[in-house]
Structures are given as structure tokens and as C-alpha cells.
């Protein structure tokens, strides 16, 4: 077996600054040398010029053993990127960027498990990071770290989606507290908290979840005058959801098929009551409707689409009401035209873009094994070329007759099972999110958190106009197949309804 080790790292400058300084040292093997720049023996500094959007390749090798060292790229005043690397003769290779205090730089995170062999080729994207702050009780903001910024065109900038998603899983970001957003007064719907820090800052400026929704809207079909990004890695799931919510005409994809009723989104309305040991308690007051169809000549109500996408990206729990018995309870005709979201997803999304969820904790006291994930994400790393949607789960609410629930989780729960290192927690990313979820019972997604969870009785419903929800005192939220009666998994200490609320919805 050869004892030679080498490493080649291609670094893309995604900042607004020209990188001009290069400093290096090696602990074993040759000095890490930037391609195109001559360095004499023992030289540790060289002037470079890497403009925004340009790249620099650094190489190091050892003909007889481990290859390890470090180098730093900087512009001299704004950003600095100290890179450490190691390709040992035995053991696991490693590569990373450590941001020093005062320099808002960060990398597109790479997974060390993806590197192996004697000769390693790696890519790192370098960003002028966006600061993440947590408001303190004394009125000051504490800097928690830096996150990869979302590009104005995340699909057009190579690896920006991948880098942004991976950067979201820095422990300092996902462990952030967001109690300051538990009470949003009369806001409807409650705005999501995002882990980039915009909603954690004391001035509440910005809304990254809205920016993410804007990216997905570029993939949304049926918009007049909009060039849809059909080549985006998120396009297949966005097109699928759009065609499910408002069925396209067989001859004109910009118009709905009027023979099948479009869906309406029903979002629970509630007010803050008090803090509890399990998180904030809310009182349900009703449901607000958001129609997806804008009329016979305009396929989509894009205001409703925008709200839907923001809630989806924040991890809201959606239930597509499709069970015949739910429509029968409202003496409704027609029913849901066999619009089974679960089987529609299973049968229409290519097998390469879906995989089984080994088990989830929804609608059961044991394990729900019906789940299917959108995407091909495995392990603990978003792969190159991937989109923003990494962990969208579809599953049944019951066994024999069911509705379909849909929820964007933080990370697939079964990621490590595929590699043979399975854990019932679903791996480090999913397990950490689940622990965070249990502190507030706000749902945790890849990008942030929101209070719309079936365990809070705040399920968001998707249905036709032939089924409408109402609150009730016996089950709090509208009863539906999978939650027809008061469920053991419902956190009753976190929900209430106004005095005088009927025990059953008047629609039944």
C-alpha cells in the first residue's frame, strides 16, 4: 500500500472582497502552495489576487507519509479564512475553516466523511458571513456565529443551496432560543423564526424564510409572465405540489381544471395565553382560509402560495383532508375526487427522488412506518447540486382509511440507517432537532421553527371547499381521520378554546 498522501483544495471566493494575502505552514509534507504563485522553500507568505467569483487552488503532498498543515486567505481588513487540513497515513482525513473573532467569514461546510483515499480533491466556498445574534434580557445582542448568506439567485450560484443548508446545522445556530417570538399578538399567521438570526435580532429586521419562499416561487408553474426555473433541483417537488393544490387543465397548464375543485389552506388562528414548562400555551379561536385558485383565468392566488411556502419552509404540519368519512361527516358531495396526497406522491415522484422513512413519531404511540421523504439526502450532509428542500416528509395519519400529513423536517430521520449506522434518533442532525422541539413544541425545519404542530392542535388543513374546519371543546382542533377523538399524543396543557365553544363542530 502506497504511503504517499496529497490534498488539492479548490476555494471559490463568494465574498464581495478581493483576497490579497496568503499565509501558510505545514506540520507534515510540503507547504500548501497556491497554484500559479511561486513560493521558495521556507516561504510562508505570498501576495495573491482572488477577485469575487474567482477561485484559487491549493496543493500539498507528502511522498512518504501524512500530509497536514494550514493556510489563511484574507483581504487584510474585512474577511479572513484560516483553513486546516489533514490527510493522515492512517485515520480519517479532515478539512475545515475556523473563523477568527472579528472576521465575518464562513465556509460552505464539507462533510469529512466524504473524503477518503491517498489523494483528496476538495472544494470549499468562502463567504462573507451573515452574523447571527441572540437578544439578551439586558437589551443587548450576543453574536452566536456566522451563517452562509443566501444568494440573490441561489440556484444560479454554484453550491449556494448546499452550502446554505449545511451551514444551518452549526450547533450554535440551532440551539438558539426564540422565546421572544412566542407571543406575536394578533399576527395571523404567526411568523416563523429562522435560524439565520433575522428574527432573533432585537430589531426583528429581515425575513430569511420569506427570501427562501421567494426562491421556491421561481420554480412555481402557472405564473403569468414568470420564467419558471425548471432546471432547479427543487422544481420537481414544487411542480408536484402546485399541480396537486390546483389541478392543471390538460390542454393549458396556466389554467385550472374546473372539473376538480382547487384546494384551500385553512390556518388555525390563536392567541398567546401563558408560558408553561413545555413551552407557550395558546388559545384557538378559529381558522383563516387561503384559497389557492384565483379564478377561471388565473391559476394561482400567489399571495396564498407565498404564505403556504413560508409555513412549509418553517416546518408547519399540513394535513390533506382526503378521507371519505371526513367529507361524509359534513354531508358533503362531491368528496375529494380521490386526491390522495400520499399515493399521488408515491406514484408520481421518481424513485430517485424519494426514499422511505424508517419511522416517525406522528399519529402513534409507537412508530409510524408509512413515511416517504422527498429527495435523495442520506447521511449528515447536503450533497453538491442539491436544492433547499432536503427533508419533506409525507405519511399517513391512520392505517385503513387515512389523510396525508406533510411536514418539512430539519433533516431526514433515517439518514444514518442507509449507511448501516442506524439510530432511532435518526442521526445527529435529526436527533438534535427533536431535542430542541421538545423544549417548546414548536416544529423545527431545516431553516427555522413555527408553532403549527398537530401535537399543539394547530394542524394546518388542505382541502376543497366541501370540507371546512371549526374548533371544538372535545378535541380542540377540528377532528379528522387520525385525530377523530382527543388523542393521547395531544399536548392538552398547551392549548385551550374559548368558553362556550361547542363540543363538536357545527358542520358535523
Short mmCIF file of C-alpha atoms in Angstrom, two decimals, residues 222-226 254:
data_model
loop_
_atom_site.label_atom_id
_atom_site.label_comp_id
_atom_site.label_asym_id
_atom_site.label_seq_id
_atom_site.Cartn_x
_atom_site.Cartn_y
_atom_site.Cartn_z
CA UNK A 222 -48.53 28.64 -13.93
CA UNK A 223 -47.43 32.21 -13.19
CA UNK A 224 -48.17 34.75 -15.87
CA UNK A 225 -45.05 36.44 -17.22
CA UNK A 226 -42.64 34.49 -14.97
CA UNK A 254 -51.73 28.05 -16.84
#
